[in-house]
Amino acid sequence: MQMLNSATSRYFKARMGQYLYTGDVQYFLAHEVRNYYPNPYGEKFNPAKLAVSDSFTGRVACDGNYNLVLDGEFGEDFSQIAYWRYNIPVFEGQCIDMYLEYEKTGDVEIKLRLFQFYYGSIGDIKQVWEFDEEQLQDVFRIDNESDQGPVFVSILARGTGSLNIISLHDRHSRRGHGFFLPGGERLVSSKGEEVFVYFEKGDMKPPLAVYFSGYRTQEGFEGYYMMRGFGCPFILVTDPRSEGGAFYLGDSEFEQMITDYVTDKLDELGLTKDELVLSGASMGPSVRSTMAQSFHHMHCFLQSHLPTWEM
């Protein structure tokens, strides 16, 4: 492998590049390039889009638009207990990352079953996926290598107790190369609450700028081109919970995940807490003030060059 000169090495490090050997080029072009598409997309199906099966005779309750609670007997065998009214469009060659937010009590067990129909058909099934609780603890993936077709999602349950269905998330997948953006990372608490972060080293000089996305019903980061235009290292943060986000607030574990991530990147860059700028729009400023308390004596010394936007 040819050694890089100092200028190229610094640029390679700043762009977080990876070596691609000559023999890997054709494989990369044939199988990996498709994962570096523009215009990332993600959405959530909230409980208002759920329909409860007629066979369920227990209690049904909603906490606003946040969740749907089913409480009672679900039977001894798995059966469909609820389903989403709207299908998910999946195109040829497209991969979808999915995540189900839910809680349960008693001895309730669930599965998620997905049917893909042939495009233009209302009943001809193309393929079926089924995911058990172990698989539902993390992001699960459906990969559609052949013709496009809509996907119908239903929840199967058995046992006795309560099932709290919060949200079903679906996001265009990069097949392990990052969430939303190449290199985007997913942080998740022990309660299953998510927050997504993206880090770019820029010129590796201070400050480290952190931008918190505002209210978004479409999941994903915002402010990428704006932050990249400043040239300095930056972090994007987005909260996919609730409707449009939950203001980055949660229990101590959830909030500490974000603080720890920022601290790790400061250490990686060799910067101090005085060389940190926090900014955001809409619901972003709420977390800015909360996080500032975690970084004692923080001095946003480039405020005039990297202002804070509030709405």
PDB file of C-alpha atoms in Angstrom, residues 23-307:
ATOM      1  CA  GLY A  23      -9.351  -6.124  -6.238  1.00  0.00           C
ATOM      2  CA  ASP A  24     -12.357  -4.752  -4.346  1.00  0.00           C
ATOM      3  CA  VAL A  25     -13.335  -2.061  -6.847  1.00  0.00           C
ATOM      4  CA  GLN A  26     -15.611  -4.197  -9.018  1.00  0.00           C
ATOM      5  CA  TYR A  27     -17.393  -5.642  -5.988  1.00  0.00           C
ATOM      6  CA  PHE A  28     -17.844  -2.136  -4.592  1.00  0.00           C
ATOM      7  CA  LEU A  29     -19.306  -0.870  -7.866  1.00  0.00           C
ATOM      8  CA  ALA A  30     -21.614  -3.869  -8.223  1.00  0.00           C
ATOM      9  CA  HIS A  31     -22.868  -4.176  -4.644  1.00  0.00           C
ATOM     10  CA  GLU A  32     -22.010  -1.159  -2.486  1.00  0.00           C
ATOM     11  CA  VAL A  33     -22.452   1.987  -4.590  1.00  0.00           C
ATOM     12  CA  ARG A  34     -26.245   1.643  -4.362  1.00  0.00           C
ATOM     13  CA  ASN A  35     -26.013   2.253  -0.599  1.00  0.00           C
ATOM     14  CA  TYR A  36     -24.604   5.775  -1.084  1.00  0.00           C
ATOM     15  CA  TYR A  37     -27.736   7.374  -2.514  1.00  0.00           C
ATOM     16  CA  PRO A  38     -28.850  10.989  -1.902  1.00  0.00           C
ATOM     17  CA  ASN A  39     -32.086  12.112  -0.219  1.00  0.00           C
ATOM     18  CA  PRO A  40     -32.391   9.809   2.822  1.00  0.00           C
ATOM     19  CA  TYR A  41     -35.888   9.180   4.128  1.00  0.00           C
ATOM     20  CA  GLY A  42     -37.550   7.902   7.273  1.00  0.00           C
ATOM     21  CA  GLU A  43     -41.039   7.953   8.727  1.00  0.00           C
ATOM     22  CA  LYS A  44     -43.050   6.583  11.605  1.00  0.00           C
ATOM     23  CA  PHE A  45     -46.500   5.052  11.721  1.00  0.00           C
ATOM     24  CA  ASN A  46     -48.138   6.282  14.892  1.00  0.00           C
ATOM     25  CA  PRO A  47     -50.983   4.452  16.690  1.00  0.00           C
ATOM     26  CA  ALA A  48     -53.634   6.544  14.921  1.00  0.00           C
ATOM     27  CA  LYS A  49     -52.831   4.485  11.815  1.00  0.00           C
ATOM     28  CA  LEU A  50     -53.404   1.184  13.630  1.00  0.00           C
ATOM     29  CA  ALA A  51     -56.527  -0.957  13.358  1.00  0.00           C
ATOM     30  CA  VAL A  52     -57.375  -3.482  16.081  1.00  0.00           C
ATOM     31  CA  SER A  53     -58.582  -6.914  15.010  1.00  0.00           C
ATOM     32  CA  ASP A  54     -62.266  -7.637  15.585  1.00  0.00           C
ATOM     33  CA  SER A  55     -61.326 -10.828  17.437  1.00  0.00           C
ATOM     34  CA  PHE A  56     -59.784  -8.884  20.342  1.00  0.00           C
ATOM     35  CA  THR A  57     -62.315  -8.467  23.166  1.00  0.00           C
ATOM     36  CA  GLY A  58     -60.114  -6.776  25.771  1.00  0.00           C
ATOM     37  CA  ARG A  59     -59.643  -3.120  26.681  1.00  0.00           C
ATOM     38  CA  VAL A  60     -58.370  -0.666  24.055  1.00  0.00           C
ATOM     39  CA  ALA A  61     -57.028   2.745  25.109  1.00  0.00           C
ATOM     40  CA  CYS A  62     -54.975   5.577  23.591  1.00  0.00           C
ATOM     41  CA  ASP A  63     -52.736   8.183  25.202  1.00  0.00           C
ATOM     42  CA  GLY A  64     -53.290  10.903  22.622  1.00  0.00           C
ATOM     43  CA  ASN A  65     -51.189  10.231  19.531  1.00  0.00           C
ATOM     44  CA  TYR A  66     -48.420   8.604  21.563  1.00  0.00           C
ATOM     45  CA  ASN A  67     -49.494   4.983  21.930  1.00  0.00           C
ATOM     46  CA  LEU A  68     -52.212   2.350  21.729  1.00  0.00           C
ATOM     47  CA  VAL A  69     -52.694   0.011  24.701  1.00  0.00           C
ATOM     48  CA  LEU A  70     -54.350  -3.395  24.370  1.00  0.00           C
ATOM     49  CA  ASP A  71     -55.107  -5.099  27.680  1.00  0.00           C
ATOM     50  CA  GLY A  72     -56.624  -8.547  28.116  1.00  0.00           C
ATOM     51  CA  GLU A  73     -56.526 -12.082  26.743  1.00  0.00           C
ATOM     52  CA  PHE A  74     -54.703 -12.597  23.439  1.00  0.00           C
ATOM     53  CA  GLY A  75     -55.241 -16.358  23.209  1.00  0.00           C
ATOM     54  CA  GLU A  76     -52.970 -19.386  23.479  1.00  0.00           C
ATOM     55  CA  ASP A  77     -51.762 -19.289  19.871  1.00  0.00           C
ATOM     56  CA  PHE A  78     -50.341 -16.407  17.884  1.00  0.00           C
ATOM     57  CA  SER A  79     -53.013 -14.513  15.956  1.00  0.00           C
ATOM     58  CA  GLN A  80     -53.257 -11.103  14.330  1.00  0.00           C
ATOM     59  CA  ILE A  81     -54.156  -8.561  16.985  1.00  0.00           C
ATOM     60  CA  ALA A  82     -53.547  -5.280  15.133  1.00  0.00           C
ATOM     61  CA  TYR A  83     -52.337  -4.007  11.776  1.00  0.00           C
ATOM     62  CA  TRP A  84     -51.335  -0.743  10.134  1.00  0.00           C
ATOM     63  CA  ARG A  85     -53.934   0.618   7.725  1.00  0.00           C
ATOM     64  CA  TYR A  86     -51.394   1.958   5.250  1.00  0.00           C
ATOM     65  CA  ASN A  87     -48.857  -0.089   3.314  1.00  0.00           C
ATOM     66  CA  ILE A  88     -45.173   0.771   2.953  1.00  0.00           C
ATOM     67  CA  PRO A  89     -43.995   1.225  -0.662  1.00  0.00           C
ATOM     68  CA  VAL A  90     -40.815  -0.770  -1.334  1.00  0.00           C
ATOM     69  CA  PHE A  91     -39.126  -0.461  -4.721  1.00  0.00           C
ATOM     70  CA  GLU A  92     -36.942  -2.880  -6.646  1.00  0.00           C
ATOM     71  CA  GLY A  93     -33.471  -3.150  -5.120  1.00  0.00           C
ATOM     72  CA  GLN A  94     -34.498  -1.145  -2.058  1.00  0.00           C
ATOM     73  CA  CYS A  95     -33.743  -2.109   1.522  1.00  0.00           C
ATOM     74  CA  ILE A  96     -35.757  -0.852   4.502  1.00  0.00           C
ATOM     75  CA  ASP A  97     -34.604  -0.589   8.129  1.00  0.00           C
ATOM     76  CA  MET A  98     -37.514  -0.973  10.542  1.00  0.00           C
ATOM     77  CA  TYR A  99     -37.933  -0.615  14.289  1.00  0.00           C
ATOM     78  CA  LEU A 100     -40.955  -1.248  16.506  1.00  0.00           C
ATOM     79  CA  GLU A 101     -41.335   0.707  19.740  1.00  0.00           C
ATOM     80  CA  TYR A 102     -43.466  -1.239  22.182  1.00  0.00           C
ATOM     81  CA  GLU A 103     -43.805  -2.360  25.805  1.00  0.00           C
ATOM     82  CA  LYS A 104     -45.639  -5.307  27.335  1.00  0.00           C
ATOM     83  CA  THR A 105     -46.621  -6.816  30.668  1.00  0.00           C
ATOM     84  CA  GLY A 106     -47.703 -10.252  31.850  1.00  0.00           C
ATOM     85  CA  ASP A 107     -46.817 -13.227  29.670  1.00  0.00           C
ATOM     86  CA  VAL A 108     -47.690 -11.508  26.391  1.00  0.00           C
ATOM     87  CA  GLU A 109     -45.551 -12.515  23.403  1.00  0.00           C
ATOM     88  CA  ILE A 110     -45.613 -10.836  20.008  1.00  0.00           C
ATOM     89  CA  LYS A 111     -44.405 -11.262  16.451  1.00  0.00           C
ATOM     90  CA  LEU A 112     -44.386  -8.928  13.488  1.00  0.00           C
ATOM     91  CA  ARG A 113     -45.510 -10.345  10.149  1.00  0.00           C
ATOM     92  CA  LEU A 114     -45.003  -8.497   6.863  1.00  0.00           C
ATOM     93  CA  PHE A 115     -46.570  -9.349   3.523  1.00  0.00           C
ATOM     94  CA  GLN A 116     -45.321  -7.874   0.264  1.00  0.00           C
ATOM     95  CA  PHE A 117     -47.819  -7.850  -2.579  1.00  0.00           C
ATOM     96  CA  TYR A 118     -47.059  -7.749  -6.270  1.00  0.00           C
ATOM     97  CA  TYR A 119     -47.266  -4.229  -7.641  1.00  0.00           C
ATOM     98  CA  GLY A 120     -50.799  -3.486  -8.844  1.00  0.00           C
ATOM     99  CA  SER A 121     -52.296  -6.496  -7.051  1.00  0.00           C
ATOM    100  CA  ILE A 122     -54.579  -6.388  -4.022  1.00  0.00           C
ATOM    101  CA  GLY A 123     -54.128  -9.999  -2.947  1.00  0.00           C
ATOM    102  CA  ASP A 124     -51.231 -11.768  -4.675  1.00  0.00           C
ATOM    103  CA  ILE A 125     -48.445 -12.225  -2.120  1.00  0.00           C
ATOM    104  CA  LYS A 126     -44.877 -11.850  -3.369  1.00  0.00           C
ATOM    105  CA  GLN A 127     -42.985 -12.630  -0.151  1.00  0.00           C
ATOM    106  CA  VAL A 128     -43.473 -12.833   3.622  1.00  0.00           C
ATOM    107  CA  TRP A 129     -41.193 -11.861   6.528  1.00  0.00           C
ATOM    108  CA  GLU A 130     -41.740 -12.716  10.191  1.00  0.00           C
ATOM    109  CA  PHE A 131     -39.793 -11.328  13.153  1.00  0.00           C
ATOM    110  CA  ASP A 132     -39.898 -12.585  16.743  1.00  0.00           C
ATOM    111  CA  GLU A 133     -39.295 -10.606  19.930  1.00  0.00           C
ATOM    112  CA  GLU A 134     -35.561 -11.235  19.960  1.00  0.00           C
ATOM    113  CA  GLN A 135     -35.260  -9.727  16.477  1.00  0.00           C
ATOM    114  CA  LEU A 136     -37.566  -6.847  17.414  1.00  0.00           C
ATOM    115  CA  GLN A 137     -35.181  -5.690  20.135  1.00  0.00           C
ATOM    116  CA  ASP A 138     -33.063  -4.055  17.436  1.00  0.00           C
ATOM    117  CA  VAL A 139     -33.481  -2.596  13.964  1.00  0.00           C
ATOM    118  CA  PHE A 140     -34.608  -5.308  11.554  1.00  0.00           C
ATOM    119  CA  ARG A 141     -34.306  -5.183   7.800  1.00  0.00           C
ATOM    120  CA  ILE A 142     -36.288  -6.191   4.736  1.00  0.00           C
ATOM    121  CA  ASP A 143     -34.322  -6.347   1.484  1.00  0.00           C
ATOM    122  CA  ASN A 144     -36.248  -6.333  -1.777  1.00  0.00           C
ATOM    123  CA  GLU A 145     -33.951  -7.485  -4.565  1.00  0.00           C
ATOM    124  CA  SER A 146     -36.697  -8.044  -7.137  1.00  0.00           C
ATOM    125  CA  ASP A 147     -39.797  -6.182  -8.361  1.00  0.00           C
ATOM    126  CA  GLN A 148     -41.402  -3.408  -6.357  1.00  0.00           C
ATOM    127  CA  GLY A 149     -44.513  -3.955  -4.278  1.00  0.00           C
ATOM    128  CA  PRO A 150     -46.261  -2.549  -1.171  1.00  0.00           C
ATOM    129  CA  VAL A 151     -45.677  -4.103   2.263  1.00  0.00           C
ATOM    130  CA  PHE A 152     -48.486  -4.739   4.761  1.00  0.00           C
ATOM    131  CA  VAL A 153     -47.498  -4.975   8.462  1.00  0.00           C
ATOM    132  CA  SER A 154     -49.415  -6.751  11.227  1.00  0.00           C
ATOM    133  CA  ILE A 155     -48.780  -7.614  14.881  1.00  0.00           C
ATOM    134  CA  LEU A 156     -49.431 -11.119  16.185  1.00  0.00           C
ATOM    135  CA  ALA A 157     -49.803 -11.767  19.902  1.00  0.00           C
ATOM    136  CA  ARG A 158     -50.577 -14.454  22.462  1.00  0.00           C
ATOM    137  CA  GLY A 159     -50.768 -14.677  26.252  1.00  0.00           C
ATOM    138  CA  THR A 160     -52.383 -12.465  28.889  1.00  0.00           C
ATOM    139  CA  GLY A 161     -51.475  -8.932  29.917  1.00  0.00           C
ATOM    140  CA  SER A 162     -51.079  -5.592  28.195  1.00  0.00           C
ATOM    141  CA  LEU A 163     -49.407  -4.567  24.952  1.00  0.00           C
ATOM    142  CA  ASN A 164     -48.382  -0.938  24.535  1.00  0.00           C
ATOM    143  CA  ILE A 165     -47.730  -0.147  20.846  1.00  0.00           C
ATOM    144  CA  ILE A 166     -45.889   3.162  20.446  1.00  0.00           C
ATOM    145  CA  SER A 167     -44.555   3.541  16.888  1.00  0.00           C
ATOM    146  CA  LEU A 168     -43.385   1.589  13.873  1.00  0.00           C
ATOM    147  CA  HIS A 169     -40.435   3.276  12.146  1.00  0.00           C
ATOM    148  CA  ASP A 170     -39.329   2.595   8.577  1.00  0.00           C
ATOM    149  CA  ARG A 171     -36.209   4.149   7.054  1.00  0.00           C
ATOM    150  CA  HIS A 172     -34.464   3.760   3.730  1.00  0.00           C
ATOM    151  CA  SER A 173     -31.504   1.547   4.558  1.00  0.00           C
ATOM    152  CA  ARG A 174     -27.822   1.822   3.644  1.00  0.00           C
ATOM    153  CA  ARG A 175     -27.307  -1.853   4.536  1.00  0.00           C
ATOM    154  CA  GLY A 176     -25.020  -1.212   7.486  1.00  0.00           C
ATOM    155  CA  HIS A 177     -23.225   1.861   6.114  1.00  0.00           C
ATOM    156  CA  GLY A 178     -24.988   4.314   8.397  1.00  0.00           C
ATOM    157  CA  PHE A 179     -28.410   5.623   9.323  1.00  0.00           C
ATOM    158  CA  PHE A 180     -29.849   8.414   7.142  1.00  0.00           C
ATOM    159  CA  LEU A 181     -26.353   9.613   6.134  1.00  0.00           C
ATOM    160  CA  PRO A 182     -23.329   7.395   5.414  1.00  0.00           C
ATOM    161  CA  GLY A 183     -21.684   7.081   8.812  1.00  0.00           C
ATOM    162  CA  GLY A 184     -24.814   8.100  10.736  1.00  0.00           C
ATOM    163  CA  GLU A 185     -25.035   6.328  14.091  1.00  0.00           C
ATOM    164  CA  ARG A 186     -27.928   5.095  16.209  1.00  0.00           C
ATOM    165  CA  LEU A 187     -27.815   5.430  19.991  1.00  0.00           C
ATOM    166  CA  VAL A 188     -30.449   3.506  21.930  1.00  0.00           C
ATOM    167  CA  SER A 189     -31.214   3.315  25.647  1.00  0.00           C
ATOM    168  CA  SER A 190     -32.071   0.199  27.634  1.00  0.00           C
ATOM    169  CA  LYS A 191     -35.737   1.249  27.294  1.00  0.00           C
ATOM    170  CA  GLY A 192     -35.437   1.189  23.503  1.00  0.00           C
ATOM    171  CA  GLU A 193     -35.519   4.975  23.000  1.00  0.00           C
ATOM    172  CA  GLU A 194     -33.482   6.125  20.005  1.00  0.00           C
ATOM    173  CA  VAL A 195     -31.464   9.172  19.066  1.00  0.00           C
ATOM    174  CA  PHE A 196     -29.363   9.469  15.891  1.00  0.00           C
ATOM    175  CA  VAL A 197     -26.019  11.247  15.564  1.00  0.00           C
ATOM    176  CA  TYR A 198     -23.671  12.076  12.707  1.00  0.00           C
ATOM    177  CA  PHE A 199     -20.082  13.290  13.073  1.00  0.00           C
ATOM    178  CA  GLU A 200     -17.866  14.943  10.473  1.00  0.00           C
ATOM    179  CA  LYS A 201     -14.322  16.056  11.308  1.00  0.00           C
ATOM    180  CA  GLY A 202     -14.155  19.020   8.939  1.00  0.00           C
ATOM    181  CA  ASP A 203     -10.825  20.843   9.291  1.00  0.00           C
ATOM    182  CA  MET A 204     -10.289  19.199  12.718  1.00  0.00           C
ATOM    183  CA  LYS A 205      -9.815  22.662  14.249  1.00  0.00           C
ATOM    184  CA  PRO A 206     -11.990  24.253  16.943  1.00  0.00           C
ATOM    185  CA  PRO A 207     -14.811  24.655  17.537  1.00  0.00           C
ATOM    186  CA  LEU A 208     -16.814  21.447  17.525  1.00  0.00           C
ATOM    187  CA  ALA A 209     -20.303  22.579  16.488  1.00  0.00           C
ATOM    188  CA  VAL A 210     -23.349  20.531  17.485  1.00  0.00           C
ATOM    189  CA  TYR A 211     -26.662  21.096  15.715  1.00  0.00           C
ATOM    190  CA  PHE A 212     -29.903  19.665  17.119  1.00  0.00           C
ATOM    191  CA  SER A 213     -32.618  19.106  14.537  1.00  0.00           C
ATOM    192  CA  GLY A 214     -35.961  20.771  15.134  1.00  0.00           C
ATOM    193  CA  TYR A 215     -39.470  19.344  14.956  1.00  0.00           C
ATOM    194  CA  ARG A 216     -39.595  16.850  12.061  1.00  0.00           C
ATOM    195  CA  THR A 217     -42.368  14.461  11.098  1.00  0.00           C
ATOM    196  CA  GLN A 218     -40.055  13.070   8.403  1.00  0.00           C
ATOM    197  CA  GLU A 219     -37.224  11.350  10.214  1.00  0.00           C
ATOM    198  CA  GLY A 220     -33.625  12.295   9.524  1.00  0.00           C
ATOM    199  CA  PHE A 221     -30.979  14.927  10.121  1.00  0.00           C
ATOM    200  CA  GLU A 222     -31.271  18.573   9.182  1.00  0.00           C
ATOM    201  CA  GLY A 223     -28.707  21.305   8.646  1.00  0.00           C
ATOM    202  CA  TYR A 224     -26.049  19.131   6.968  1.00  0.00           C
ATOM    203  CA  TYR A 225     -25.022  21.526   4.183  1.00  0.00           C
ATOM    204  CA  MET A 226     -25.246  24.536   6.481  1.00  0.00           C
ATOM    205  CA  MET A 227     -22.964  22.964   9.081  1.00  0.00           C
ATOM    206  CA  ARG A 228     -20.561  21.562   6.527  1.00  0.00           C
ATOM    207  CA  GLY A 229     -20.260  25.018   4.998  1.00  0.00           C
ATOM    208  CA  PHE A 230     -18.636  26.349   8.173  1.00  0.00           C
ATOM    209  CA  GLY A 231     -15.683  24.001   7.665  1.00  0.00           C
ATOM    210  CA  CYS A 232     -15.243  23.119  11.332  1.00  0.00           C
ATOM    211  CA  PRO A 233     -15.963  19.707  12.910  1.00  0.00           C
ATOM    212  CA  PHE A 234     -19.660  19.192  13.558  1.00  0.00           C
ATOM    213  CA  ILE A 235     -22.216  16.787  14.969  1.00  0.00           C
ATOM    214  CA  LEU A 236     -25.825  16.484  13.839  1.00  0.00           C
ATOM    215  CA  VAL A 237     -28.377  15.100  16.306  1.00  0.00           C
ATOM    216  CA  THR A 238     -31.986  14.096  15.623  1.00  0.00           C
ATOM    217  CA  ASP A 239     -34.735  12.748  17.880  1.00  0.00           C
ATOM    218  CA  PRO A 240     -37.209  10.360  16.150  1.00  0.00           C
ATOM    219  CA  ARG A 241     -39.504   9.807  19.132  1.00  0.00           C
ATOM    220  CA  SER A 242     -43.122  10.889  19.516  1.00  0.00           C
ATOM    221  CA  GLU A 243     -44.550  13.093  16.729  1.00  0.00           C
ATOM    222  CA  GLY A 244     -41.668  15.077  15.282  1.00  0.00           C
ATOM    223  CA  GLY A 245     -39.401  14.519  18.279  1.00  0.00           C
ATOM    224  CA  ALA A 246     -39.524  14.598  22.080  1.00  0.00           C
ATOM    225  CA  PHE A 247     -37.221  17.594  22.678  1.00  0.00           C
ATOM    226  CA  TYR A 248     -34.235  15.300  23.379  1.00  0.00           C
ATOM    227  CA  LEU A 249     -35.536  14.849  26.924  1.00  0.00           C
ATOM    228  CA  GLY A 250     -35.725  11.538  28.736  1.00  0.00           C
ATOM    229  CA  ASP A 251     -34.382   9.688  31.723  1.00  0.00           C
ATOM    230  CA  SER A 252     -30.800  10.185  32.866  1.00  0.00           C
ATOM    231  CA  GLU A 253     -29.546   7.295  30.721  1.00  0.00           C
ATOM    232  CA  PHE A 254     -31.050   8.730  27.542  1.00  0.00           C
ATOM    233  CA  GLU A 255     -29.727  12.245  28.074  1.00  0.00           C
ATOM    234  CA  GLN A 256     -26.315  10.928  29.138  1.00  0.00           C
ATOM    235  CA  MET A 257     -25.993   9.043  25.825  1.00  0.00           C
ATOM    236  CA  ILE A 258     -25.968  12.347  23.958  1.00  0.00           C
ATOM    237  CA  THR A 259     -23.596  14.064  26.385  1.00  0.00           C
ATOM    238  CA  ASP A 260     -21.180  11.114  26.285  1.00  0.00           C
ATOM    239  CA  TYR A 261     -21.161  11.082  22.484  1.00  0.00           C
ATOM    240  CA  VAL A 262     -20.269  14.779  22.314  1.00  0.00           C
ATOM    241  CA  THR A 263     -17.579  14.336  24.976  1.00  0.00           C
ATOM    242  CA  ASP A 264     -16.050  11.410  23.061  1.00  0.00           C
ATOM    243  CA  LYS A 265     -15.796  13.515  19.902  1.00  0.00           C
ATOM    244  CA  LEU A 266     -14.210  16.395  21.798  1.00  0.00           C
ATOM    245  CA  ASP A 267     -11.604  13.950  23.091  1.00  0.00           C
ATOM    246  CA  GLU A 268     -11.065  12.470  19.627  1.00  0.00           C
ATOM    247  CA  LEU A 269     -10.367  15.933  18.226  1.00  0.00           C
ATOM    248  CA  GLY A 270      -8.218  16.945  21.185  1.00  0.00           C
ATOM    249  CA  LEU A 271     -10.573  19.821  22.038  1.00  0.00           C
ATOM    250  CA  THR A 272     -11.875  21.094  25.364  1.00  0.00           C
ATOM    251  CA  LYS A 273     -15.394  21.894  26.537  1.00  0.00           C
ATOM    252  CA  ASP A 274     -14.577  25.574  26.014  1.00  0.00           C
ATOM    253  CA  GLU A 275     -14.288  24.833  22.285  1.00  0.00           C
ATOM    254  CA  LEU A 276     -17.865  23.632  21.855  1.00  0.00           C
ATOM    255  CA  VAL A 277     -20.828  25.350  20.194  1.00  0.00           C
ATOM    256  CA  LEU A 278     -24.389  24.085  20.695  1.00  0.00           C
ATOM    257  CA  SER A 279     -27.116  25.246  18.324  1.00  0.00           C
ATOM    258  CA  GLY A 280     -30.525  24.269  17.035  1.00  0.00           C
ATOM    259  CA  ALA A 281     -33.866  25.425  15.687  1.00  0.00           C
ATOM    260  CA  SER A 282     -37.443  24.802  16.826  1.00  0.00           C
ATOM    261  CA  MET A 283     -37.119  22.226  19.638  1.00  0.00           C
ATOM    262  CA  GLY A 284     -33.303  22.264  19.321  1.00  0.00           C
ATOM    263  CA  PRO A 285     -32.670  25.192  21.727  1.00  0.00           C
ATOM    264  CA  SER A 286     -34.344  23.333  24.607  1.00  0.00           C
ATOM    265  CA  VAL A 287     -31.649  20.683  24.656  1.00  0.00           C
ATOM    266  CA  ARG A 288     -28.924  23.263  24.066  1.00  0.00           C
ATOM    267  CA  SER A 289     -29.598  24.854  27.445  1.00  0.00           C
ATOM    268  CA  THR A 290     -29.925  21.448  29.128  1.00  0.00           C
ATOM    269  CA  MET A 291     -26.638  20.176  27.723  1.00  0.00           C
ATOM    270  CA  ALA A 292     -24.850  23.414  28.523  1.00  0.00           C
ATOM    271  CA  GLN A 293     -25.335  22.609  32.206  1.00  0.00           C
ATOM    272  CA  SER A 294     -23.435  19.360  31.635  1.00  0.00           C
ATOM    273  CA  PHE A 295     -20.432  21.201  30.206  1.00  0.00           C
ATOM    274  CA  HIS A 296     -19.412  23.539  33.016  1.00  0.00           C
ATOM    275  CA  HIS A 297     -17.897  26.895  32.035  1.00  0.00           C
ATOM    276  CA  MET A 298     -18.653  26.258  28.363  1.00  0.00           C
ATOM    277  CA  HIS A 299     -17.611  29.196  26.207  1.00  0.00           C
ATOM    278  CA  CYS A 300     -19.125  29.427  22.715  1.00  0.00           C
ATOM    279  CA  PHE A 301     -16.267  31.518  21.433  1.00  0.00           C
ATOM    280  CA  LEU A 302     -17.311  31.524  17.767  1.00  0.00           C
ATOM    281  CA  GLN A 303     -20.872  32.641  18.404  1.00  0.00           C
ATOM    282  CA  SER A 304     -20.575  35.426  15.841  1.00  0.00           C
ATOM    283  CA  HIS A 305     -19.431  33.006  13.137  1.00  0.00           C
ATOM    284  CA  LEU A 306     -21.704  30.116  14.071  1.00  0.00           C
ATOM    285  CA  PRO A 307     -24.870  31.662  15.530  1.00  0.00           C
TER     286      PRO A 307
END
